[in-house]
Amino acid sequence: MIFTSFELENFKGIGEPVKIDLSGGDRSFPFILVGNNESGKTTTLQGIHLLSQLCLGKQLTGEDFSSIRPKTAFFDEDIVLSTTILLDETEIEKLAKIKILKKIKDDLSEKSQTLHLSFVYSFDNSICTEKYIKINDKNYGDEIATAFLNYLKNHIPEIVYYDDFMFDVPDKIRFLKSATHASNEELKEDSFLSDKKNLLWHDIFNDLLIGSRKKRAGKEPKSDINFQRDIVDCSDEDAVDQRLSSINDYLNTVITKDWEDITGGKTVFDRFSVEKVTGSNPNFADFCLKVKAKDRTFSLHERSKGCRWFFCFKVLTDIRTNRSKNGIIFLLDEPASNLHIHPQEKILQSLQKLSSFDKNSVIYSTHSPYLIEETHVDNLFIVRNEASDCDDPKILCRKISQLDKGSDELVRSVEPILQKVVMNQVKQLGKNWQERILKICNTTKETDIIAESVQKIIILVQTIFR
């Protein structure tokens, strides 16, 4: 299954429906939401992520409704979160074989391979009074809708949302050995063990072990692999050492080379490593993340913000792909905004590579010209906020080719970014700057306002290089 579009209506600052249509773009390249501060980029990503959680069966609470409804004095409309899903023939056949879902299959037109799924929440005086699910614009009732969502869980790509990659790296990651699980309830309540950050790294270590096994085998591992069982609870110390060594080789294959590219080969460390911590409670297995630099060793949390950000970025994207069998859509909010120009350009390359992985897609927001590849115009969305007040939410999101050519807000949103993009390419390409500018102009010629902006940039550049 593939998500081909997302549509959000009356979600937070979004009023009229906003559609993020991926069907006309290149899925092997990131989809980019471009806009100024407060334009609605984050809201759009949050809406897509919530929609994905609803597809997995999430039930919204009163607190959720208060958070997602538009902040009008009296909201009396529907919040509608919708997605279009493309199924292959095998998935359609499976759908037909599930008795309770056969009605959905029967209602599909003969050649149709898409399903349109909508979650509708009706409000009266800002209180949710009714909620239901529509499949291809039809309400089949709760029983069929619930069965359909249960079917979707095993087939749709996972959607993960990161609003930042800069978080504290713990000085140790703690596991509880399985032999003590049933015998000591007090150990289970250890504050460090149950901390959310610690549990996050449990998943990451599992991803690392799976990735190292795939790298060594050159294919998907046949058997289930689990860090708790295969390292924490493994009694064969030699096997544990070999597996940790394999993890560290994989970790450095994914991260160190790219970090060297970002630093221009001037990295001050040799490699990252996951190491066991000795001397801790024998009921626990503690591990730490180390950075080896020449003849010295540091904890990862002691390194620079840029180094820690990049490490977390790679483990939560490239290495994170090991966890999902149906692919992942990554939603990234302003990635690399804390990095300098050259690292941002390298991050763009990493995002392009991440999108090229089988079954993966990337949607990210930015206002940085160094994270935009101007040649993929069908993957470029402009987000802007034209709300006059809270009673008139109006976040808009459209592809460049669909923009209102007469909007002053459009000029303010797009022209500065295009100008910086072109100037950046001029600096990089030297004598080829004229060819690149013409290429940009040709790719945007059907959108008059953009072409006009590019013409202004050409005049500016010609003046500078005259």
Coordinates of C-alpha atoms in Angstrom, one line a residue:
M1 CA 0.0 0.0 0.0
I2 CA 1.1 3.5 -0.7
F3 CA -0.2 6.8 0.6
T4 CA -0.8 9.0 -2.4
S5 CA -2.3 12.1 -0.8
F6 CA -3.3 13.7 2.5
E7 CA -6.1 16.2 3.0
L8 CA -6.7 18.3 6.1
E9 CA -9.8 20.4 6.8
N10 CA -10.4 22.6 9.9
F11 CA -7.3 21.3 11.7
K12 CA -5.8 23.9 14.0
G13 CA -4.9 26.9 11.8
I14 CA -6.1 25.1 8.6
G15 CA -9.6 26.1 7.6
E16 CA -10.5 25.2 4.0
P17 CA -9.1 21.8 2.8
V18 CA -5.4 21.6 2.3
K19 CA -4.2 18.8 0.1
I20 CA -0.7 17.4 0.0
D21 CA -0.8 15.4 -3.2
L22 CA 2.3 13.1 -3.7
S23 CA 1.0 11.4 -6.8
G24 CA 2.5 13.7 -9.4
G25 CA 5.9 14.0 -7.7
D26 CA 9.0 11.9 -7.7
R27 CA 8.8 9.6 -4.6
S28 CA 12.5 8.8 -4.8
F29 CA 13.1 12.5 -3.9
P30 CA 11.9 14.4 -0.8
F31 CA 8.7 16.4 -0.9
I32 CA 9.5 19.9 0.5
L33 CA 7.2 22.3 2.3
V34 CA 8.6 25.8 1.9
G35 CA 7.3 28.8 3.8
N36 CA 8.2 31.7 6.1
N37 CA 7.9 31.5 9.9
E38 CA 4.4 31.0 11.2
S39 CA 3.2 30.0 7.7
G40 CA 1.7 26.6 8.9
K41 CA 4.4 24.1 7.9
T42 CA 4.5 22.5 11.3
T43 CA 0.7 22.4 11.5
T44 CA 0.6 20.6 8.1
L45 CA 3.1 18.0 9.2
Q46 CA 1.4 17.4 12.5
G47 CA -1.9 16.9 10.7
I48 CA -0.4 14.2 8.5
H49 CA 1.1 12.5 11.5
L50 CA -2.1 12.5 13.4
L51 CA -3.9 11.1 10.4
S52 CA -1.4 8.2 10.3
Q53 CA -2.1 7.5 14.0
L54 CA -5.8 7.5 13.3
C55 CA -5.2 4.9 10.6
L56 CA -3.5 2.7 13.3
G57 CA -6.6 3.0 15.5
K58 CA -5.8 6.0 17.7
Q59 CA -8.9 7.3 19.6
L60 CA -9.0 11.1 20.2
T61 CA -9.7 12.4 23.7
G62 CA -11.4 15.6 24.8
E63 CA -7.9 17.1 25.3
D64 CA -7.0 16.1 21.8
F65 CA -10.1 17.8 20.4
S66 CA -9.3 21.0 22.3
S67 CA -5.8 20.9 20.8
I68 CA -6.7 20.3 17.2
R69 CA -9.8 22.3 16.6
P70 CA -9.5 25.9 15.2
K71 CA -9.4 28.5 18.0
T72 CA -12.6 30.2 17.0
A73 CA -15.1 31.4 19.7
F74 CA -17.7 28.9 18.7
F75 CA -16.6 26.1 16.3
D76 CA -19.6 24.4 14.7
E77 CA -18.1 22.6 11.7
D78 CA -16.4 19.3 10.9
I79 CA -12.7 18.4 11.3
V80 CA -11.9 16.1 8.4
L81 CA -8.6 14.3 8.0
S82 CA -8.4 12.2 4.8
T83 CA -5.9 10.1 2.9
T84 CA -5.9 8.3 -0.4
I85 CA -4.3 4.9 -0.4
L86 CA -3.1 3.0 -3.5
L87 CA -3.5 -0.8 -3.3
D88 CA -1.9 -3.4 -5.5
E89 CA -3.9 -6.4 -6.9
T90 CA -2.8 -8.8 -4.2
E91 CA -4.0 -6.4 -1.5
I92 CA -7.3 -6.0 -3.2
E93 CA -7.7 -9.8 -3.4
K94 CA -6.9 -10.1 0.4
L95 CA -9.5 -7.5 1.1
A96 CA -12.1 -9.5 -0.8
K97 CA -11.3 -12.6 1.2
I98 CA -12.1 -11.0 4.5
K99 CA -15.8 -11.5 5.0
I100 CA -16.6 -8.4 6.9
L101 CA -14.7 -6.2 4.4
K102 CA -16.0 -7.8 1.2
K103 CA -18.6 -5.1 0.9
I104 CA -15.9 -2.5 0.6
K105 CA -14.3 -4.5 -2.2
D106 CA -17.6 -5.0 -4.0
D107 CA -18.2 -1.2 -3.9
L108 CA -14.9 -0.5 -5.7
S109 CA -15.2 0.2 -9.4
E110 CA -13.8 -2.6 -11.5
K111 CA -10.5 -0.8 -12.4
S112 CA -10.1 1.2 -9.2
Q113 CA -7.1 0.5 -7.0
T114 CA -7.5 3.4 -4.6
L115 CA -9.3 3.9 -1.4
H116 CA -10.2 7.2 0.1
L117 CA -10.3 7.1 3.9
S118 CA -11.8 10.0 6.0
F119 CA -12.0 10.6 9.7
V120 CA -14.8 13.0 10.4
Y121 CA -15.4 14.8 13.8
S122 CA -18.5 17.0 14.0
F123 CA -18.6 19.9 16.5
D124 CA -21.3 22.0 18.1
N125 CA -20.2 25.0 20.2
S126 CA -16.6 23.7 20.1
I127 CA -17.6 20.3 21.5
C128 CA -17.2 17.1 19.5
T129 CA -20.7 15.6 19.2
E130 CA -20.2 12.9 16.5
K131 CA -17.3 11.0 15.0
Y132 CA -17.3 8.5 12.2
I133 CA -15.1 7.1 9.4
K134 CA -15.9 7.2 5.7
I135 CA -14.4 4.8 3.1
N136 CA -14.7 6.1 -0.4
D137 CA -17.1 8.7 0.9
K138 CA -19.4 6.1 2.5
N139 CA -20.1 5.4 6.1
Y140 CA -20.1 1.7 6.6
G141 CA -20.6 1.8 10.3
D142 CA -18.2 1.3 13.3
E143 CA -17.8 -2.5 12.9
I144 CA -16.7 -2.5 9.3
A145 CA -14.5 0.6 9.8
T146 CA -12.7 -1.0 12.8
A147 CA -12.1 -4.2 10.9
F148 CA -10.8 -2.2 8.0
L149 CA -8.3 -0.3 10.2
N150 CA -7.1 -3.6 11.7
Y151 CA -6.5 -4.7 8.1
L152 CA -4.6 -1.5 7.3
K153 CA -2.2 -1.8 10.2
N154 CA -0.3 -4.7 8.6
H155 CA 0.0 -3.1 5.2
I156 CA 0.4 0.7 5.3
P157 CA 3.8 2.4 5.6
E158 CA 4.7 3.7 9.0
I159 CA 4.7 7.5 9.3
V160 CA 7.1 9.0 11.9
Y161 CA 7.3 12.7 12.8
Y162 CA 10.4 14.4 14.2
D163 CA 10.2 18.1 15.2
D164 CA 13.8 18.1 16.2
F165 CA 16.9 15.8 16.3
M166 CA 18.6 17.8 19.1
F167 CA 17.9 15.9 22.3
D168 CA 20.1 14.8 25.2
V169 CA 22.0 11.7 24.6
P170 CA 22.0 9.7 27.9
D171 CA 25.4 8.8 29.5
K172 CA 24.1 5.2 29.7
I173 CA 21.3 3.1 28.3
R174 CA 19.9 0.6 30.7
F175 CA 18.2 -2.8 30.2
L176 CA 16.8 -5.1 32.8
K177 CA 17.9 -8.7 32.4
S178 CA 15.0 -11.1 31.7
A179 CA 15.9 -13.4 34.6
T180 CA 14.9 -10.7 37.1
H181 CA 11.7 -9.6 35.3
A182 CA 9.3 -11.8 37.3
S183 CA 11.3 -12.0 40.6
N184 CA 11.9 -8.3 41.4
E185 CA 9.1 -5.7 40.9
E186 CA 11.2 -3.0 42.5
L187 CA 13.9 -3.3 39.8
K188 CA 11.2 -2.8 37.1
E189 CA 10.4 0.6 38.6
D190 CA 13.9 1.9 38.4
S191 CA 13.6 5.5 37.3
F192 CA 16.4 5.3 34.8
L193 CA 15.1 2.1 33.3
S194 CA 11.6 3.5 32.7
D195 CA 12.7 6.9 31.5
K196 CA 11.3 7.6 28.0
K197 CA 14.7 8.6 26.6
N198 CA 16.1 5.3 27.8
L199 CA 13.3 3.3 26.2
L200 CA 13.8 5.3 22.9
W201 CA 17.4 4.0 22.8
H202 CA 16.2 0.4 23.4
D203 CA 14.5 0.7 20.0
I204 CA 17.5 2.3 18.4
F205 CA 19.8 -0.5 19.7
N206 CA 17.4 -3.0 18.2
D207 CA 17.5 -1.1 14.9
L208 CA 21.3 -1.2 15.0
L209 CA 21.4 -5.0 15.6
I210 CA 19.0 -5.6 12.8
G211 CA 21.0 -3.3 10.5
S212 CA 24.3 -4.9 11.3
R213 CA 22.8 -8.4 10.6
K214 CA 21.4 -7.2 7.3
K215 CA 24.7 -5.6 6.3
R216 CA 26.6 -8.8 7.1
A217 CA 24.1 -11.1 5.3
G218 CA 23.4 -8.8 2.4
K219 CA 19.7 -9.3 2.8
E220 CA 16.8 -9.3 5.2
P221 CA 17.5 -11.7 8.2
K222 CA 15.5 -14.8 8.2
S223 CA 14.9 -15.0 11.9
D224 CA 13.7 -12.4 14.4
I225 CA 16.5 -10.4 15.9
N226 CA 16.2 -8.7 19.3
F227 CA 18.8 -6.8 21.3
Q228 CA 17.3 -7.9 24.6
R229 CA 17.5 -11.6 23.8
D230 CA 20.6 -11.7 21.6
I231 CA 22.8 -9.4 23.6
V232 CA 21.4 -8.5 27.0
D233 CA 20.3 -12.0 28.0
C234 CA 22.8 -14.0 25.9
S235 CA 25.1 -16.1 28.1
D236 CA 27.7 -16.6 25.3
E237 CA 30.1 -13.6 26.0
D238 CA 32.1 -14.3 22.9
A239 CA 28.9 -14.1 20.8
V240 CA 27.9 -10.8 22.5
D241 CA 31.3 -9.3 21.8
Q242 CA 31.1 -10.3 18.1
R243 CA 27.6 -8.8 17.8
L244 CA 28.6 -5.5 19.5
S245 CA 31.6 -5.4 17.1
S246 CA 29.3 -5.9 14.2
I247 CA 27.0 -3.2 15.4
N248 CA 29.9 -0.7 15.7
D249 CA 31.1 -1.5 12.2
Y250 CA 27.6 -0.9 10.9
L251 CA 27.2 2.3 12.9
N252 CA 30.4 3.8 11.5
T253 CA 29.5 2.7 8.0
V254 CA 26.3 4.7 8.2
I255 CA 27.5 7.7 10.2
T256 CA 31.2 8.4 10.1
K257 CA 31.7 8.7 6.4
D258 CA 28.9 11.1 6.0
W259 CA 30.1 13.2 9.0
E260 CA 33.6 13.4 7.3
D261 CA 31.9 14.7 4.2
I262 CA 30.1 17.4 6.3
T263 CA 33.3 18.5 8.0
G264 CA 35.3 18.4 4.8
G265 CA 37.4 15.5 6.1
K266 CA 38.4 17.5 9.2
T267 CA 36.7 15.3 11.7
V268 CA 38.5 15.0 15.1
F269 CA 37.3 11.5 15.9
D270 CA 38.0 8.0 14.5
R271 CA 34.7 6.2 15.2
F272 CA 31.5 5.8 17.3
S273 CA 30.9 2.7 19.4
V274 CA 28.4 1.0 21.6
E275 CA 30.1 -0.4 24.7
K276 CA 29.1 -2.3 27.8
V277 CA 29.4 -0.4 31.2
T278 CA 31.0 -2.5 33.9
G279 CA 30.4 -2.3 37.6
S280 CA 26.7 -1.6 37.5
N281 CA 23.9 -3.6 39.3
P282 CA 24.2 -7.2 38.1
N283 CA 20.5 -7.3 37.4
F284 CA 20.9 -4.6 34.8
A285 CA 22.9 -4.4 31.6
D286 CA 24.1 -0.9 30.9
F287 CA 25.6 0.4 27.7
C288 CA 27.0 3.7 26.6
L289 CA 27.8 5.5 23.4
K290 CA 31.4 6.5 22.9
V291 CA 33.4 8.6 20.4
K292 CA 37.0 7.6 19.9
A293 CA 39.4 10.4 18.9
K294 CA 43.0 9.5 18.2
D295 CA 44.2 8.0 21.5
R296 CA 41.3 9.4 23.6
T297 CA 37.7 8.3 24.3
F298 CA 34.7 10.6 25.0
S299 CA 31.1 10.0 25.8
L300 CA 28.8 11.0 22.9
H301 CA 27.0 13.5 25.1
E302 CA 30.3 15.4 25.6
R303 CA 30.7 16.2 21.9
S304 CA 29.5 19.3 20.0
K305 CA 25.9 20.0 19.3
G306 CA 26.5 19.6 15.6
C307 CA 28.0 16.1 16.1
R308 CA 25.2 15.0 18.5
W309 CA 22.6 16.4 16.2
F310 CA 24.0 14.5 13.2
F311 CA 24.4 11.3 15.1
C312 CA 20.7 11.4 16.3
F313 CA 19.6 12.4 12.8
K314 CA 21.2 9.3 11.2
V315 CA 20.1 6.8 13.8
L316 CA 16.5 8.2 13.6
T317 CA 16.4 8.1 9.8
D318 CA 18.8 5.8 8.0
I319 CA 19.1 3.3 10.8
R320 CA 15.4 3.7 11.8
T321 CA 14.5 2.1 8.4
N322 CA 15.5 -1.3 9.7
R323 CA 12.3 -1.4 11.9
S324 CA 9.5 -1.3 9.3
K325 CA 8.6 -4.0 6.8
N326 CA 6.2 -1.8 4.9
G327 CA 8.4 1.3 4.5
I328 CA 8.4 4.6 6.3
I329 CA 7.3 8.1 5.5
F330 CA 9.5 10.5 7.4
L331 CA 8.0 13.8 8.4
L332 CA 10.8 16.2 9.4
D333 CA 10.2 19.7 10.7
E334 CA 12.9 22.2 9.7
P335 CA 15.8 19.6 9.7
A336 CA 19.3 21.0 10.0
S337 CA 18.1 24.6 10.8
N338 CA 20.8 24.8 13.5
L339 CA 23.6 23.8 11.1
H340 CA 25.7 26.1 8.9
I341 CA 25.4 26.4 5.1
H342 CA 27.8 23.6 4.0
P343 CA 26.3 21.0 6.5
Q344 CA 22.8 21.9 5.3
E345 CA 23.8 21.1 1.7
K346 CA 25.1 17.7 2.8
I347 CA 22.0 17.1 4.8
L348 CA 20.0 17.7 1.6
Q349 CA 22.1 14.9 0.0
S350 CA 21.3 12.6 3.0
L351 CA 17.6 13.3 2.6
Q352 CA 17.8 12.5 -1.1
K353 CA 19.5 9.3 -0.3
L354 CA 17.0 8.4 2.4
S355 CA 14.1 9.0 -0.1
S356 CA 15.8 6.6 -2.6
F357 CA 15.6 3.7 -0.2
D358 CA 13.0 1.1 -1.2
K359 CA 9.5 1.9 0.1
N360 CA 10.6 5.1 1.8
S361 CA 9.4 8.7 1.4
V362 CA 10.4 12.0 3.0
I363 CA 8.4 15.1 3.6
Y364 CA 10.1 17.9 5.3
S365 CA 9.6 21.6 6.0
T366 CA 12.2 24.4 5.6
H367 CA 12.7 28.0 5.0
S368 CA 16.4 27.5 4.1
P369 CA 17.4 27.8 0.5
Y370 CA 20.2 25.4 1.1
L371 CA 17.7 22.6 1.7
I372 CA 15.8 23.1 -1.5
E373 CA 16.5 21.3 -4.8
E374 CA 14.8 23.6 -7.3
T375 CA 14.8 21.2 -10.3
H376 CA 12.1 18.9 -8.7
V377 CA 9.3 21.4 -8.9
D378 CA 6.5 18.8 -8.6
N379 CA 7.9 17.9 -5.1
L380 CA 7.9 21.6 -3.9
F381 CA 4.9 22.9 -1.9
I382 CA 4.6 26.5 -0.8
V383 CA 2.9 27.0 2.6
R384 CA 1.5 30.3 3.7
N385 CA -0.9 31.7 6.3
E386 CA -3.4 34.2 5.1
A387 CA -5.6 34.3 8.2
S388 CA -6.8 37.7 9.2
D389 CA -7.6 36.6 12.8
C390 CA -8.3 33.4 14.8
D391 CA -11.9 33.3 13.6
D392 CA -10.7 32.9 10.0
P393 CA -8.0 30.2 9.9
K394 CA -6.4 30.1 6.5
I395 CA -3.3 28.1 6.1
L396 CA -2.7 27.2 2.5
C397 CA -0.5 24.6 0.9
R398 CA -0.1 24.2 -2.8
K399 CA 2.4 23.0 -5.4
I400 CA 4.2 25.8 -7.3
S401 CA 2.2 24.9 -10.4
Q402 CA -1.1 25.5 -8.6
L403 CA -0.4 28.8 -6.9
D404 CA -2.5 31.9 -7.2
K405 CA -0.4 34.0 -9.6
G406 CA -1.7 37.3 -8.3
S407 CA -1.0 36.9 -4.6
D408 CA 1.3 39.5 -2.9
E409 CA 1.9 37.0 -0.1
L410 CA 3.1 34.5 -2.7
V411 CA 5.8 37.0 -3.9
R412 CA 7.0 37.5 -0.4
S413 CA 7.1 33.8 0.3
V414 CA 8.8 32.6 -2.9
E415 CA 10.9 35.3 -4.4
P416 CA 13.5 35.6 -1.6
I417 CA 14.0 31.8 -1.5
L418 CA 14.4 31.5 -5.2
Q419 CA 16.8 34.4 -5.2
K420 CA 19.0 32.8 -2.6
V421 CA 18.8 29.4 -4.3
V422 CA 20.0 30.9 -7.6
M423 CA 22.7 32.9 -5.9
N424 CA 23.9 29.8 -4.1
Q425 CA 24.1 27.9 -7.3
V426 CA 26.0 30.7 -9.0
K427 CA 28.6 30.5 -6.4
Q428 CA 28.9 26.7 -6.7
L429 CA 28.8 26.4 -10.4
G430 CA 31.1 29.2 -11.5
K431 CA 31.0 29.4 -15.3
N432 CA 27.9 27.3 -15.5
W433 CA 25.7 29.8 -13.7
Q434 CA 23.9 30.9 -16.8
E435 CA 22.9 27.3 -17.8
R436 CA 21.5 26.6 -14.3
I437 CA 19.5 29.9 -14.2
L438 CA 18.0 29.0 -17.6
K439 CA 17.1 25.6 -16.3
I440 CA 15.3 27.0 -13.3
C441 CA 13.5 29.5 -15.6
N442 CA 12.4 26.7 -17.9
T443 CA 11.1 24.5 -15.1
T444 CA 9.0 27.3 -13.7
K445 CA 7.9 28.9 -17.0
E446 CA 4.2 27.8 -16.6
T447 CA 3.9 29.7 -13.4
D448 CA 4.0 33.3 -14.4
I449 CA 4.7 34.8 -11.0
I450 CA 7.7 32.4 -10.4
A451 CA 9.1 33.0 -13.9
E452 CA 8.8 36.8 -13.3
S453 CA 10.7 36.4 -10.1
V454 CA 13.4 34.3 -11.8
Q455 CA 13.8 37.0 -14.5
K456 CA 14.4 39.6 -11.7
I457 CA 17.1 37.3 -10.3
I458 CA 18.7 36.9 -13.7
I459 CA 18.9 40.7 -14.0
L460 CA 20.5 40.9 -10.6
V461 CA 23.0 38.2 -11.3
Q462 CA 23.9 39.7 -14.6
T463 CA 24.6 43.0 -12.9
I464 CA 26.9 41.4 -10.4
F465 CA 28.9 39.4 -13.0
R466 CA 29.0 42.1 -15.6

